[in-house]
Coordinates of C-alpha atoms in Angstrom, one line a residue:
Chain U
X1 CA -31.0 -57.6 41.8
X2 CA -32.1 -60.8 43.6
X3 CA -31.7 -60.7 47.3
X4 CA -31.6 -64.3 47.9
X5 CA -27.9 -65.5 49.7
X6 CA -27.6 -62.2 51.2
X7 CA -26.9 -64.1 54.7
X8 CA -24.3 -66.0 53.3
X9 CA -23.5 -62.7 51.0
X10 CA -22.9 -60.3 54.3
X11 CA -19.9 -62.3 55.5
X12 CA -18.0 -61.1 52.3
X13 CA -16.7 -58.0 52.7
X14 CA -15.9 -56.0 49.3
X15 CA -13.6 -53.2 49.1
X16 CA -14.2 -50.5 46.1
X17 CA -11.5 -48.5 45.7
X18 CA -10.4 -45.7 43.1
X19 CA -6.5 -45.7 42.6
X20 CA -4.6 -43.0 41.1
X21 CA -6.0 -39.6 39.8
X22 CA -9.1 -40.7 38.3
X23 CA -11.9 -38.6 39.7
X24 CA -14.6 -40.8 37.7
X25 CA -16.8 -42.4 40.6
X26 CA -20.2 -42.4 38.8
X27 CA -19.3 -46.5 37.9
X28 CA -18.0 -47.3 41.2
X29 CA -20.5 -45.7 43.1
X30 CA -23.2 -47.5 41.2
X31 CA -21.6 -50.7 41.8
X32 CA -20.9 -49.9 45.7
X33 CA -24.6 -49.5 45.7
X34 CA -25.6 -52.3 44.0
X35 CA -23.2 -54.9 45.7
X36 CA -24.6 -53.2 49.2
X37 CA -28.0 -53.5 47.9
X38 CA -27.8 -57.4 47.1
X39 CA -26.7 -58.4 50.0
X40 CA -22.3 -57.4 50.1
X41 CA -20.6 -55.6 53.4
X42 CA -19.3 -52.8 50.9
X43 CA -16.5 -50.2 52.0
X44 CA -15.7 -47.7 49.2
X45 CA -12.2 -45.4 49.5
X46 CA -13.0 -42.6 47.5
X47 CA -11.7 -41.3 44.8
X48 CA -7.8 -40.1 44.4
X49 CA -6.1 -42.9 46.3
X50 CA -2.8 -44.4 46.8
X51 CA -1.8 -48.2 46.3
X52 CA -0.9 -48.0 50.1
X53 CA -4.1 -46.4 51.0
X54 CA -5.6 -49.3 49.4
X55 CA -3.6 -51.6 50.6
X56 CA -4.3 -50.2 54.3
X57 CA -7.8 -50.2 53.8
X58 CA -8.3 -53.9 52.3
X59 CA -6.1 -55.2 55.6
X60 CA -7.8 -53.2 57.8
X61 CA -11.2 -54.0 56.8
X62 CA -10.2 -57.4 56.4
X63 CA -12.1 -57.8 53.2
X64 CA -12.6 -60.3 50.7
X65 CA -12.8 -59.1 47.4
X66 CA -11.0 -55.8 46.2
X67 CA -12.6 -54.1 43.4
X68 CA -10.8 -51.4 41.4
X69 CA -12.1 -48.7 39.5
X70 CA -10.0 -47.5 36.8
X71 CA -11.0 -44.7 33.8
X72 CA -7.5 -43.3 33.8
X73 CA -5.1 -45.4 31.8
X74 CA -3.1 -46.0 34.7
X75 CA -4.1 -49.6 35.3
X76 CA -0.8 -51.5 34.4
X77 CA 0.8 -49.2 36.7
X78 CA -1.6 -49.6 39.5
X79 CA -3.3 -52.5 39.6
X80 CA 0.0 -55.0 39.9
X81 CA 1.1 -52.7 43.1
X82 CA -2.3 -52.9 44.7
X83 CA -2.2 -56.6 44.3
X84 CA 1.3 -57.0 45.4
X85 CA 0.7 -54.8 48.5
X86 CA -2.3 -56.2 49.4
X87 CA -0.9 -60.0 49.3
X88 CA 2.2 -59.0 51.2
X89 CA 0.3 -57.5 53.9
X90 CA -1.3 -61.1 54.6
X91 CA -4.7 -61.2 51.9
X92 CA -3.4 -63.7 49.9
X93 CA -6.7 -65.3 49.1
X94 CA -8.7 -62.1 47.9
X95 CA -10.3 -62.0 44.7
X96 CA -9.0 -59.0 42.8
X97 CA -11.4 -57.4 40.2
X98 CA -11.3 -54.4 37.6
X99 CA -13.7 -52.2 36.3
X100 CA -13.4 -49.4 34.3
X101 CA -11.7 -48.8 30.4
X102 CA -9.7 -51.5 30.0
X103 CA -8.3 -52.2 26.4
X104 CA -8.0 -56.2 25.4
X105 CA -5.0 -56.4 24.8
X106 CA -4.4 -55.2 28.6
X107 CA -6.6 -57.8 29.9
X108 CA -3.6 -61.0 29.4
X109 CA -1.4 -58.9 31.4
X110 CA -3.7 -57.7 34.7
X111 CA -4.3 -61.3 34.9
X112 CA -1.1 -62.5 34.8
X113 CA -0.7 -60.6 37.9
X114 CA -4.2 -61.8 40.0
X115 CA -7.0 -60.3 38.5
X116 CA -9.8 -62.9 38.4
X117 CA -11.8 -60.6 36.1
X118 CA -12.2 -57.2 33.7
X119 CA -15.8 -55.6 34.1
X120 CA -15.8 -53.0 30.8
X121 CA -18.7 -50.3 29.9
X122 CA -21.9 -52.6 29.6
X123 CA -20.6 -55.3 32.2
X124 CA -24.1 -56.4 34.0
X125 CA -24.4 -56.7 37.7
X126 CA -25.8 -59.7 38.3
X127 CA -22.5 -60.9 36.8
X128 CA -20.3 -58.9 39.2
X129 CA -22.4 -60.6 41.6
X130 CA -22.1 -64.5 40.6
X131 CA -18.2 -63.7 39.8
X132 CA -18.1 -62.1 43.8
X133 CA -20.2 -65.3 44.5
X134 CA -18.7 -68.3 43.5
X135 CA -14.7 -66.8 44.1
X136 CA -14.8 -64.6 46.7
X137 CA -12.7 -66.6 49.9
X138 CA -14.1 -68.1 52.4
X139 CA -12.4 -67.8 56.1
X140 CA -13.2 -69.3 59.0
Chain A
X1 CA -40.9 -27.5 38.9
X2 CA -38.5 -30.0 40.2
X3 CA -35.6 -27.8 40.0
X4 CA -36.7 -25.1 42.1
X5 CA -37.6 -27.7 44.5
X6 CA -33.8 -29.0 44.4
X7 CA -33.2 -25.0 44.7
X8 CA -35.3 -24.4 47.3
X9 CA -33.5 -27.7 48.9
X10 CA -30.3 -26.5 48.7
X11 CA -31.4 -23.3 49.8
X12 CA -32.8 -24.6 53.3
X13 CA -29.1 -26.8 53.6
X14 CA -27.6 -22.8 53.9
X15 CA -26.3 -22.6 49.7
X16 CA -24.4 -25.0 47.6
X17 CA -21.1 -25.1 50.1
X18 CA -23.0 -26.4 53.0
X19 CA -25.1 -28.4 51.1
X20 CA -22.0 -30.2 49.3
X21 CA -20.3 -30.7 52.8
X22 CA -23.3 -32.3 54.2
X23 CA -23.0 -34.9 50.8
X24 CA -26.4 -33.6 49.1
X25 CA -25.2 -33.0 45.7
X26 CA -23.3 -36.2 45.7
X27 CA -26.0 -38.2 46.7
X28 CA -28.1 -37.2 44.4
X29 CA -25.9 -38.0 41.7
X30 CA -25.1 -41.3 42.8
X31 CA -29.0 -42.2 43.4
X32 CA -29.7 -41.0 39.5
X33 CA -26.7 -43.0 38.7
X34 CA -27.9 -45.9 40.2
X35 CA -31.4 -45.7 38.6
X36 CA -30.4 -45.0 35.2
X37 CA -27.9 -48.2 35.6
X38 CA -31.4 -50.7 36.9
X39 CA -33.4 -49.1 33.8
X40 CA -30.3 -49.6 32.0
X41 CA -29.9 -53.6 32.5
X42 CA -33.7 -53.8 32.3
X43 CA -33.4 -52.0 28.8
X44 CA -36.2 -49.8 29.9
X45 CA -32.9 -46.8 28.9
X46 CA -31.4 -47.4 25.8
X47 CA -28.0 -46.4 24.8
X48 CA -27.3 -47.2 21.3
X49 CA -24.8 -49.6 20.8
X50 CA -24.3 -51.0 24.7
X51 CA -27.1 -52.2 25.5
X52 CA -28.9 -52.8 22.4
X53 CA -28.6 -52.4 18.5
X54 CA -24.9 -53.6 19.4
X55 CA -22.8 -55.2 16.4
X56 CA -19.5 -56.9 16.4
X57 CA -16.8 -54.6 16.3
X58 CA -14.3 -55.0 14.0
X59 CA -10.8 -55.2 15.0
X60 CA -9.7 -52.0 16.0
X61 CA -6.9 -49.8 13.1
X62 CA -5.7 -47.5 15.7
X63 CA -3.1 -49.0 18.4
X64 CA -3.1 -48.6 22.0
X65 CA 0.0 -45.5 22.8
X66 CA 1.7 -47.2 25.7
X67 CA 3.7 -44.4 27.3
X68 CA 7.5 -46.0 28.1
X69 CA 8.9 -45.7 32.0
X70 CA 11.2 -44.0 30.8
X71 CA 9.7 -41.0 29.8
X72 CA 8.7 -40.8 33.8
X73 CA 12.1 -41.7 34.7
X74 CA 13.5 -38.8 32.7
X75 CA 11.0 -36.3 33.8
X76 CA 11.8 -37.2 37.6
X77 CA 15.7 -36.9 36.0
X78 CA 15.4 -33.7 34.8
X79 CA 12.9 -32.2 38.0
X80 CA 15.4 -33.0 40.3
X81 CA 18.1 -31.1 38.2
X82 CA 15.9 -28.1 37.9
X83 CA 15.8 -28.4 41.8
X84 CA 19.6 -28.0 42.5
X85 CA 19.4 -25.5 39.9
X86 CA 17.1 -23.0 40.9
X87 CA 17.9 -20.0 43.4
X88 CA 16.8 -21.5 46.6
X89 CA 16.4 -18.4 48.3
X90 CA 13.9 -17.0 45.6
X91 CA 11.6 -20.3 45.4
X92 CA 11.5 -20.0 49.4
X93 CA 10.2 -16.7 49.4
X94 CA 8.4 -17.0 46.6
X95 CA 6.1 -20.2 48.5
X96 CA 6.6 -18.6 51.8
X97 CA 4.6 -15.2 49.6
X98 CA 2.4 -17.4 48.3
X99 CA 1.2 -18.9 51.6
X100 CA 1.0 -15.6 53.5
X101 CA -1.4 -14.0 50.8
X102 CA -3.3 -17.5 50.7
X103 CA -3.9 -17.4 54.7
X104 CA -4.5 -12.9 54.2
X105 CA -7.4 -13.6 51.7
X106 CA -5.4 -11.9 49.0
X107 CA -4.8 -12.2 45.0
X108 CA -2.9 -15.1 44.5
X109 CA -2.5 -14.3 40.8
X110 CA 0.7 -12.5 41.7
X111 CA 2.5 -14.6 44.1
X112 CA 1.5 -17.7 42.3
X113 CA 2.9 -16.4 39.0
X114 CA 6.0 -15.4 40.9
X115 CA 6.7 -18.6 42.2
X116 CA 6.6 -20.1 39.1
X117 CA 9.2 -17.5 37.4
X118 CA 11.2 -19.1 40.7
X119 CA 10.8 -22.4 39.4
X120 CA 8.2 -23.6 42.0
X121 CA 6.8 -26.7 40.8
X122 CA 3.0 -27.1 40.9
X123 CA 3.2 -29.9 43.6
X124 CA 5.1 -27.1 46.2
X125 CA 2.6 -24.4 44.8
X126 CA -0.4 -26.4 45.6
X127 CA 1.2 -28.0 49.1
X128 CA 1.7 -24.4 50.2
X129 CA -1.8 -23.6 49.2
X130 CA -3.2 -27.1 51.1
X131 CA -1.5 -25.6 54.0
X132 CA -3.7 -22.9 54.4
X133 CA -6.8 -24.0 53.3
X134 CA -6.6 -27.8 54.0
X135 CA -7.9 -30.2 51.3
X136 CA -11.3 -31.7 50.8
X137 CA -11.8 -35.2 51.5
X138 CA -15.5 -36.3 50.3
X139 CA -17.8 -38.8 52.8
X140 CA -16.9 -41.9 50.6
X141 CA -20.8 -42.2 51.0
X142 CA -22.6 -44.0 47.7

């Protein structure tokens, strides 16, 4: 992982989070990791979350981007009420991102509702990083 | 030889409990993970099919089961029926057992099994046990 821009990388803040009950944290853990590593402020929930501890977590921090990790299924369900909850509660500029097993014909649907991108099994991170990179907001 | 090392590790940390409360377990898990995923986009690890000897997959036979709401709305229907029905007196002693033998250190095989035969739902069963033992929350550490 390159580690130029990580000045201008350490003033976006990136929340990971793990909805629902889906205790598979290997992938988001990795990517925490990685997004700390080149450069990212990186807060990561845990696994076994709400949508409103989410929600909570991405206004309090006041991050960026939120990154969800889902393995469970439960993505139409969740993802949508994250995104709601986190624009009502004031974020309405963050970049929303998914990771996890996703099937295609999901993918028309999650972005219909504000996810700016899918990450499936074999998704590199350097491209996590230029997709953070060139959409993440920027606020004064 | 590395294992007993890790042993001898976990050992020091006072056993496995202490050494998973103090995050050492998890750790080293996630600092594998991380390594194998940098040897991974390197290709220095291969995995068959992701990262190299891929193909194009052919469009997939099987479809996608989307559960309906409705199924969820039903069950939630039907739950809070069973919960007017049931002897109210019998599921509260039942948990109320249940949470007495939790916080003596006894069987719970007994006065779990009873408090399902009183309709106790697994949510109350495991909320009376949670009351008792607490829950785990992990560091959030990665």
């Amino acid at each position: 992982v390159s580690q130029k821009n990580t000045e201008s990388r350490s003033r976006i803040r990136v929340l990971i989070a793990k909805p629902g009950l889906d205790g598979h944290d290997r992938g988001a853990k990795v990517i925490a990791r990685a997004l700390r590593d080149a450069g990212f402020e990186v807060i990561y929930t845990g696994v076994h979350q709400t949508s409103e501890m989410i929600v909570s977590a991405a206004v309090q921090e006041d991050v960026h981007v939120v990154g969800m990790s889902v393995l469970s299924g439960a993505h139409n369900a969740i993802v949508p009420e994250v995104i709601e909850g986190v624009k009502k509660a004031g974020l309405k500029d963050a970049l929303f991102l998914v990771g996890g097993i996703i099937p295609e014909e999901d993918f028309p649907q999650l972005k219909k509702v504000g996810v700016h991108m899918i990450f499936t099994p074999g998704a590199s991170i350097e491209d996590i990083i230029s997709t953070i990179e060139k959409n993440a907001p920027t606020r004064t | 030889m590395e294992t007993l090392e890790i042993l001898k590790t976990i050992d020091d940390m006072g056993g496995m409990i202490k050494a998973t409360e103090k995050g050492y377990p998890q750790s080293e898990i996630a600092n594998s993970a991380y390594i194998f995923q940098q040897l991974f986009e390197k290709k220095d690890k291969v995995m068959v099919g992701v990262n190299k000897y891929t193909m194009v997959e052919s469009k997939r036979t099987v479809q996608t089961l989307y559960i309906d709401r409705k199924v969820e709305d039903d069950q939630k229907k039907r739950l809070a029926d069973l919960r007017k029905r049931r002897n109210q007196k019998a599921w509260a002693d039942s948990l109320d057992k249940l949470v007495k033998a939790a916080a003596a250190g006894e069987n719970l095989m007994e006065p779990t099994m009873n408090a399902v035969k009183a309709y106790a739902t697994v949510e109350e069963i495991c909320n009376s046990l949670k009351q008792v033992y607490g829950i785990y929350r992990e560091a959030g550490s990665f």
